[in-house]
Amino acid sequence: MQHEFRNRTYVLADVDPLDVDGVRTIEVGVGIWLVAFIALLPFYGRLEDSGRGWWLWTCMAGFGLGLFGLEYCRRRRKTRAALREAAEADGFSKDPDQPSG
């Protein structure tokens, strides 16, 4: 498929969209926050002396909030899978976000 816009022609490849539900992205983010917390832990005294002790607690907050986000994304993935199965059983589109047709 080609699109022309002004003086340029863009060629689009036939690529199926990725099934991205956010779980892996959140898992990576939570892991990074945890690694950052563990990496800063030995420097707690030095961070407190320089007024940057909040860095450590920011990492812990990012980890904790990420766990909530991870649970939310897992529940969302499970709900979407159930809706997809119900739609297939009724003979509708495979993706509940896409109109059947």
Short mmCIF file of N, CA and C in Angstrom, two decimals:
data_model
loop_
_atom_site.label_atom_id
_atom_site.label_comp_id
_atom_site.label_asym_id
_atom_site.label_seq_id
_atom_site.Cartn_x
_atom_site.Cartn_y
_atom_site.Cartn_z
N MET A 1 0.84 -1.16 0.00
CA MET A 1 0.00 0.00 0.00
C MET A 1 0.90 1.23 0.00
N GLN A 2 0.52 2.23 -0.76
CA GLN A 2 1.30 3.46 -0.84
C GLN A 2 0.42 4.65 -0.48
N HIS A 3 1.03 5.60 0.18
CA HIS A 3 0.37 6.87 0.50
C HIS A 3 1.24 7.99 -0.03
N GLU A 4 0.62 8.94 -0.68
CA GLU A 4 1.35 10.11 -1.15
C GLU A 4 0.95 11.30 -0.30
N PHE A 5 1.96 12.00 0.18
CA PHE A 5 1.75 13.18 1.01
C PHE A 5 2.74 14.23 0.56
N ARG A 6 2.21 15.33 0.07
CA ARG A 6 3.02 16.40 -0.51
C ARG A 6 3.90 15.83 -1.61
N ASN A 7 5.21 15.94 -1.49
CA ASN A 7 6.11 15.45 -2.53
C ASN A 7 6.70 14.09 -2.24
N ARG A 8 6.18 13.41 -1.24
CA ARG A 8 6.76 12.13 -0.85
C ARG A 8 5.75 11.00 -0.99
N THR A 9 6.27 9.83 -1.26
CA THR A 9 5.46 8.63 -1.32
C THR A 9 5.92 7.69 -0.22
N TYR A 10 4.98 7.25 0.60
CA TYR A 10 5.28 6.35 1.70
C TYR A 10 4.71 4.97 1.39
N VAL A 11 5.53 3.95 1.56
CA VAL A 11 5.12 2.58 1.32
C VAL A 11 4.88 1.93 2.67
N LEU A 12 3.69 1.36 2.84
CA LEU A 12 3.33 0.70 4.09
C LEU A 12 3.38 -0.80 3.90
N ALA A 13 4.03 -1.48 4.81
CA ALA A 13 4.14 -2.94 4.75
C ALA A 13 2.90 -3.57 5.39
N ASP A 14 2.53 -4.74 4.90
CA ASP A 14 1.44 -5.50 5.49
C ASP A 14 1.97 -6.26 6.69
N VAL A 15 1.87 -5.63 7.86
CA VAL A 15 2.35 -6.22 9.10
C VAL A 15 1.18 -6.25 10.08
N ASP A 16 0.96 -7.40 10.68
CA ASP A 16 -0.09 -7.51 11.68
C ASP A 16 0.34 -6.73 12.92
N PRO A 17 -0.61 -6.07 13.59
CA PRO A 17 -0.25 -5.33 14.80
C PRO A 17 0.17 -6.29 15.92
N LEU A 18 1.03 -5.81 16.77
CA LEU A 18 1.47 -6.61 17.91
C LEU A 18 0.35 -6.70 18.94
N ASP A 19 0.29 -7.80 19.62
CA ASP A 19 -0.69 -7.96 20.69
C ASP A 19 -0.04 -7.46 21.97
N VAL A 20 -0.14 -6.20 22.20
CA VAL A 20 0.51 -5.58 23.36
C VAL A 20 -0.54 -5.33 24.43
N ASP A 21 -0.37 -5.98 25.57
CA ASP A 21 -1.30 -5.78 26.67
C ASP A 21 -0.66 -5.03 27.83
N GLY A 22 0.61 -4.71 27.73
CA GLY A 22 1.27 -3.89 28.74
C GLY A 22 1.92 -4.67 29.86
N VAL A 23 1.68 -5.96 29.95
CA VAL A 23 2.21 -6.73 31.09
C VAL A 23 3.73 -6.76 31.05
N ARG A 24 4.30 -7.09 29.91
CA ARG A 24 5.77 -7.17 29.84
C ARG A 24 6.40 -5.79 30.08
N THR A 25 5.80 -4.76 29.56
CA THR A 25 6.33 -3.40 29.76
C THR A 25 6.34 -3.04 31.24
N ILE A 26 5.27 -3.33 31.93
CA ILE A 26 5.19 -3.03 33.36
C ILE A 26 6.17 -3.90 34.14
N GLU A 27 6.32 -5.17 33.76
CA GLU A 27 7.27 -6.04 34.44
C GLU A 27 8.70 -5.50 34.32
N VAL A 28 9.05 -5.03 33.15
CA VAL A 28 10.39 -4.46 32.95
C VAL A 28 10.56 -3.20 33.80
N GLY A 29 9.54 -2.34 33.80
CA GLY A 29 9.61 -1.11 34.60
C GLY A 29 9.74 -1.40 36.08
N VAL A 30 8.96 -2.34 36.57
CA VAL A 30 9.03 -2.71 37.99
C VAL A 30 10.42 -3.25 38.32
N GLY A 31 10.95 -4.06 37.43
CA GLY A 31 12.29 -4.62 37.64
C GLY A 31 13.35 -3.53 37.69
N ILE A 32 13.24 -2.55 36.81
CA ILE A 32 14.21 -1.45 36.81
C ILE A 32 14.14 -0.66 38.10
N TRP A 33 12.92 -0.37 38.59
CA TRP A 33 12.78 0.36 39.85
C TRP A 33 13.39 -0.44 41.01
N LEU A 34 13.18 -1.76 41.00
CA LEU A 34 13.73 -2.59 42.07
C LEU A 34 15.26 -2.61 42.01
N VAL A 35 15.82 -2.76 40.82
CA VAL A 35 17.28 -2.76 40.66
C VAL A 35 17.86 -1.41 41.12
N ALA A 36 17.17 -0.33 40.75
CA ALA A 36 17.66 1.00 41.16
C ALA A 36 17.63 1.13 42.69
N PHE A 37 16.58 0.63 43.33
CA PHE A 37 16.50 0.68 44.79
C PHE A 37 17.64 -0.10 45.42
N ILE A 38 17.86 -1.32 44.93
CA ILE A 38 18.92 -2.17 45.48
C ILE A 38 20.30 -1.54 45.23
N ALA A 39 20.48 -0.92 44.06
CA ALA A 39 21.76 -0.29 43.75
C ALA A 39 22.03 0.92 44.63
N LEU A 40 20.99 1.65 45.01
CA LEU A 40 21.17 2.84 45.84
C LEU A 40 21.23 2.52 47.33
N LEU A 41 20.76 1.36 47.73
CA LEU A 41 20.71 1.00 49.15
C LEU A 41 22.06 1.10 49.86
N PRO A 42 23.17 0.64 49.28
CA PRO A 42 24.45 0.76 49.98
C PRO A 42 24.90 2.21 50.18
N PHE A 43 24.34 3.12 49.42
CA PHE A 43 24.73 4.52 49.50
C PHE A 43 23.74 5.36 50.29
N TYR A 44 22.93 4.72 51.11
CA TYR A 44 21.88 5.43 51.85
C TYR A 44 22.45 6.57 52.70
N GLY A 45 23.51 6.29 53.45
CA GLY A 45 24.10 7.33 54.30
C GLY A 45 24.61 8.52 53.50
N ARG A 46 25.29 8.24 52.43
CA ARG A 46 25.83 9.31 51.59
C ARG A 46 24.70 10.12 50.93
N LEU A 47 23.64 9.41 50.53
CA LEU A 47 22.49 10.11 49.93
C LEU A 47 21.80 11.01 50.95
N GLU A 48 21.64 10.52 52.18
CA GLU A 48 21.03 11.33 53.24
C GLU A 48 21.88 12.56 53.56
N ASP A 49 23.19 12.39 53.61
CA ASP A 49 24.08 13.51 53.92
C ASP A 49 24.02 14.59 52.85
N SER A 50 23.83 14.20 51.61
CA SER A 50 23.78 15.19 50.53
C SER A 50 22.37 15.69 50.24
N GLY A 51 21.38 15.22 51.01
CA GLY A 51 20.01 15.69 50.81
C GLY A 51 19.29 14.99 49.67
N ARG A 52 19.81 13.85 49.27
CA ARG A 52 19.19 13.11 48.17
C ARG A 52 18.65 11.75 48.62
N GLY A 53 18.30 11.64 49.87
CA GLY A 53 17.74 10.39 50.38
C GLY A 53 16.41 10.04 49.73
N TRP A 54 15.76 11.05 49.19
CA TRP A 54 14.48 10.82 48.52
C TRP A 54 14.64 9.95 47.27
N TRP A 55 15.83 9.88 46.70
CA TRP A 55 16.06 9.02 45.53
C TRP A 55 15.71 7.58 45.85
N LEU A 56 16.16 7.13 47.01
CA LEU A 56 15.91 5.75 47.42
C LEU A 56 14.42 5.49 47.56
N TRP A 57 13.71 6.42 48.18
CA TRP A 57 12.27 6.23 48.42
C TRP A 57 11.46 6.43 47.14
N THR A 58 11.99 7.20 46.20
CA THR A 58 11.33 7.31 44.90
C THR A 58 11.38 5.98 44.17
N CYS A 59 12.52 5.30 44.26
CA CYS A 59 12.64 3.96 43.64
C CYS A 59 11.67 2.98 44.29
N MET A 60 11.53 3.05 45.61
CA MET A 60 10.61 2.15 46.29
C MET A 60 9.17 2.47 45.91
N ALA A 61 8.84 3.74 45.78
CA ALA A 61 7.48 4.12 45.37
C ALA A 61 7.21 3.66 43.93
N GLY A 62 8.19 3.81 43.06
CA GLY A 62 8.04 3.34 41.68
C GLY A 62 7.82 1.84 41.62
N PHE A 63 8.52 1.11 42.45
CA PHE A 63 8.36 -0.34 42.53
C PHE A 63 6.96 -0.69 43.03
N GLY A 64 6.55 -0.05 44.10
CA GLY A 64 5.23 -0.34 44.68
C GLY A 64 4.08 0.01 43.74
N LEU A 65 4.14 1.19 43.15
CA LEU A 65 3.09 1.58 42.21
C LEU A 65 3.12 0.71 40.97
N GLY A 66 4.30 0.28 40.57
CA GLY A 66 4.40 -0.62 39.43
C GLY A 66 3.73 -1.96 39.69
N LEU A 67 3.79 -2.43 40.94
CA LEU A 67 3.10 -3.68 41.27
C LEU A 67 1.59 -3.54 41.11
N PHE A 68 1.05 -2.38 41.50
CA PHE A 68 -0.38 -2.13 41.27
C PHE A 68 -0.69 -2.11 39.78
N GLY A 69 0.16 -1.45 39.00
CA GLY A 69 -0.04 -1.41 37.55
C GLY A 69 0.07 -2.79 36.92
N LEU A 70 0.96 -3.61 37.43
CA LEU A 70 1.12 -4.96 36.92
C LEU A 70 -0.14 -5.78 37.17
N GLU A 71 -0.69 -5.68 38.35
CA GLU A 71 -1.93 -6.40 38.65
C GLU A 71 -3.07 -5.91 37.77
N TYR A 72 -3.15 -4.60 37.56
CA TYR A 72 -4.18 -4.03 36.69
C TYR A 72 -4.06 -4.58 35.27
N CYS A 73 -2.85 -4.61 34.73
CA CYS A 73 -2.64 -5.10 33.36
C CYS A 73 -2.91 -6.59 33.25
N ARG A 74 -2.57 -7.35 34.26
CA ARG A 74 -2.86 -8.79 34.23
C ARG A 74 -4.36 -9.04 34.25
N ARG A 75 -5.08 -8.31 35.08
CA ARG A 75 -6.54 -8.46 35.10
C ARG A 75 -7.16 -8.04 33.77
N ARG A 76 -6.64 -6.98 33.19
CA ARG A 76 -7.13 -6.50 31.90
C ARG A 76 -6.89 -7.56 30.82
N ARG A 77 -5.71 -8.17 30.83
CA ARG A 77 -5.40 -9.21 29.85
C ARG A 77 -6.35 -10.40 30.01
N LYS A 78 -6.61 -10.79 31.27
CA LYS A 78 -7.50 -11.91 31.51
C LYS A 78 -8.93 -11.58 31.05
N THR A 79 -9.40 -10.38 31.32
CA THR A 79 -10.74 -9.97 30.90
C THR A 79 -10.85 -9.93 29.39
N ARG A 80 -9.84 -9.39 28.72
CA ARG A 80 -9.86 -9.35 27.25
C ARG A 80 -9.86 -10.74 26.66
N ALA A 81 -9.12 -11.67 27.26
CA ALA A 81 -9.11 -13.05 26.75
C ALA A 81 -10.48 -13.69 26.92
N ALA A 82 -11.14 -13.43 28.05
CA ALA A 82 -12.47 -13.98 28.26
C ALA A 82 -13.47 -13.39 27.26
N LEU A 83 -13.38 -12.09 27.01
CA LEU A 83 -14.27 -11.46 26.03
C LEU A 83 -14.01 -12.00 24.63
N ARG A 84 -12.74 -12.23 24.31
CA ARG A 84 -12.39 -12.76 22.99
C ARG A 84 -12.96 -14.17 22.81
N GLU A 85 -12.86 -15.00 23.85
CA GLU A 85 -13.40 -16.36 23.78
C GLU A 85 -14.92 -16.33 23.64
N ALA A 86 -15.58 -15.44 24.38
CA ALA A 86 -17.03 -15.33 24.29
C ALA A 86 -17.45 -14.86 22.91
N ALA A 87 -16.70 -13.92 22.35
CA ALA A 87 -17.03 -13.41 21.02
C ALA A 87 -16.83 -14.49 19.96
N GLU A 88 -15.79 -15.29 20.09
CA GLU A 88 -15.56 -16.38 19.14
C GLU A 88 -16.66 -17.43 19.25
N ALA A 89 -17.12 -17.70 20.46
CA ALA A 89 -18.19 -18.68 20.66
C ALA A 89 -19.49 -18.19 20.02
N ASP A 90 -19.70 -16.87 20.02
CA ASP A 90 -20.91 -16.30 19.41
C ASP A 90 -20.75 -16.04 17.93
N GLY A 91 -19.55 -16.27 17.39
CA GLY A 91 -19.32 -16.09 15.96
C GLY A 91 -18.99 -14.67 15.56
N PHE A 92 -18.52 -13.86 16.49
CA PHE A 92 -18.16 -12.48 16.18
C PHE A 92 -16.66 -12.37 15.95
N SER A 93 -16.21 -11.11 15.83
CA SER A 93 -14.79 -10.82 15.60
C SER A 93 -13.93 -11.41 16.70
N LYS A 94 -12.67 -11.76 16.38
CA LYS A 94 -11.76 -12.33 17.35
C LYS A 94 -11.30 -11.31 18.38
N ASP A 95 -11.23 -10.05 18.00
CA ASP A 95 -10.74 -9.00 18.89
C ASP A 95 -11.93 -8.19 19.39
N PRO A 96 -12.17 -8.13 20.71
CA PRO A 96 -13.33 -7.39 21.22
C PRO A 96 -13.23 -5.89 20.95
N ASP A 97 -12.04 -5.38 20.65
CA ASP A 97 -11.90 -3.95 20.36
C ASP A 97 -12.19 -3.63 18.90
N GLN A 98 -12.26 -4.65 18.05
CA GLN A 98 -12.50 -4.43 16.63
C GLN A 98 -13.95 -4.79 16.31
N PRO A 99 -14.61 -4.01 15.45
CA PRO A 99 -15.97 -4.35 15.06
C PRO A 99 -16.00 -5.61 14.21
N SER A 100 -17.04 -6.39 14.38
CA SER A 100 -17.14 -7.61 13.58
C SER A 100 -17.56 -7.24 12.18
N GLY A 101 -17.19 -8.07 11.24
CA GLY A 101 -17.54 -7.70 9.88
C GLY A 101 -17.04 -8.62 8.94
#
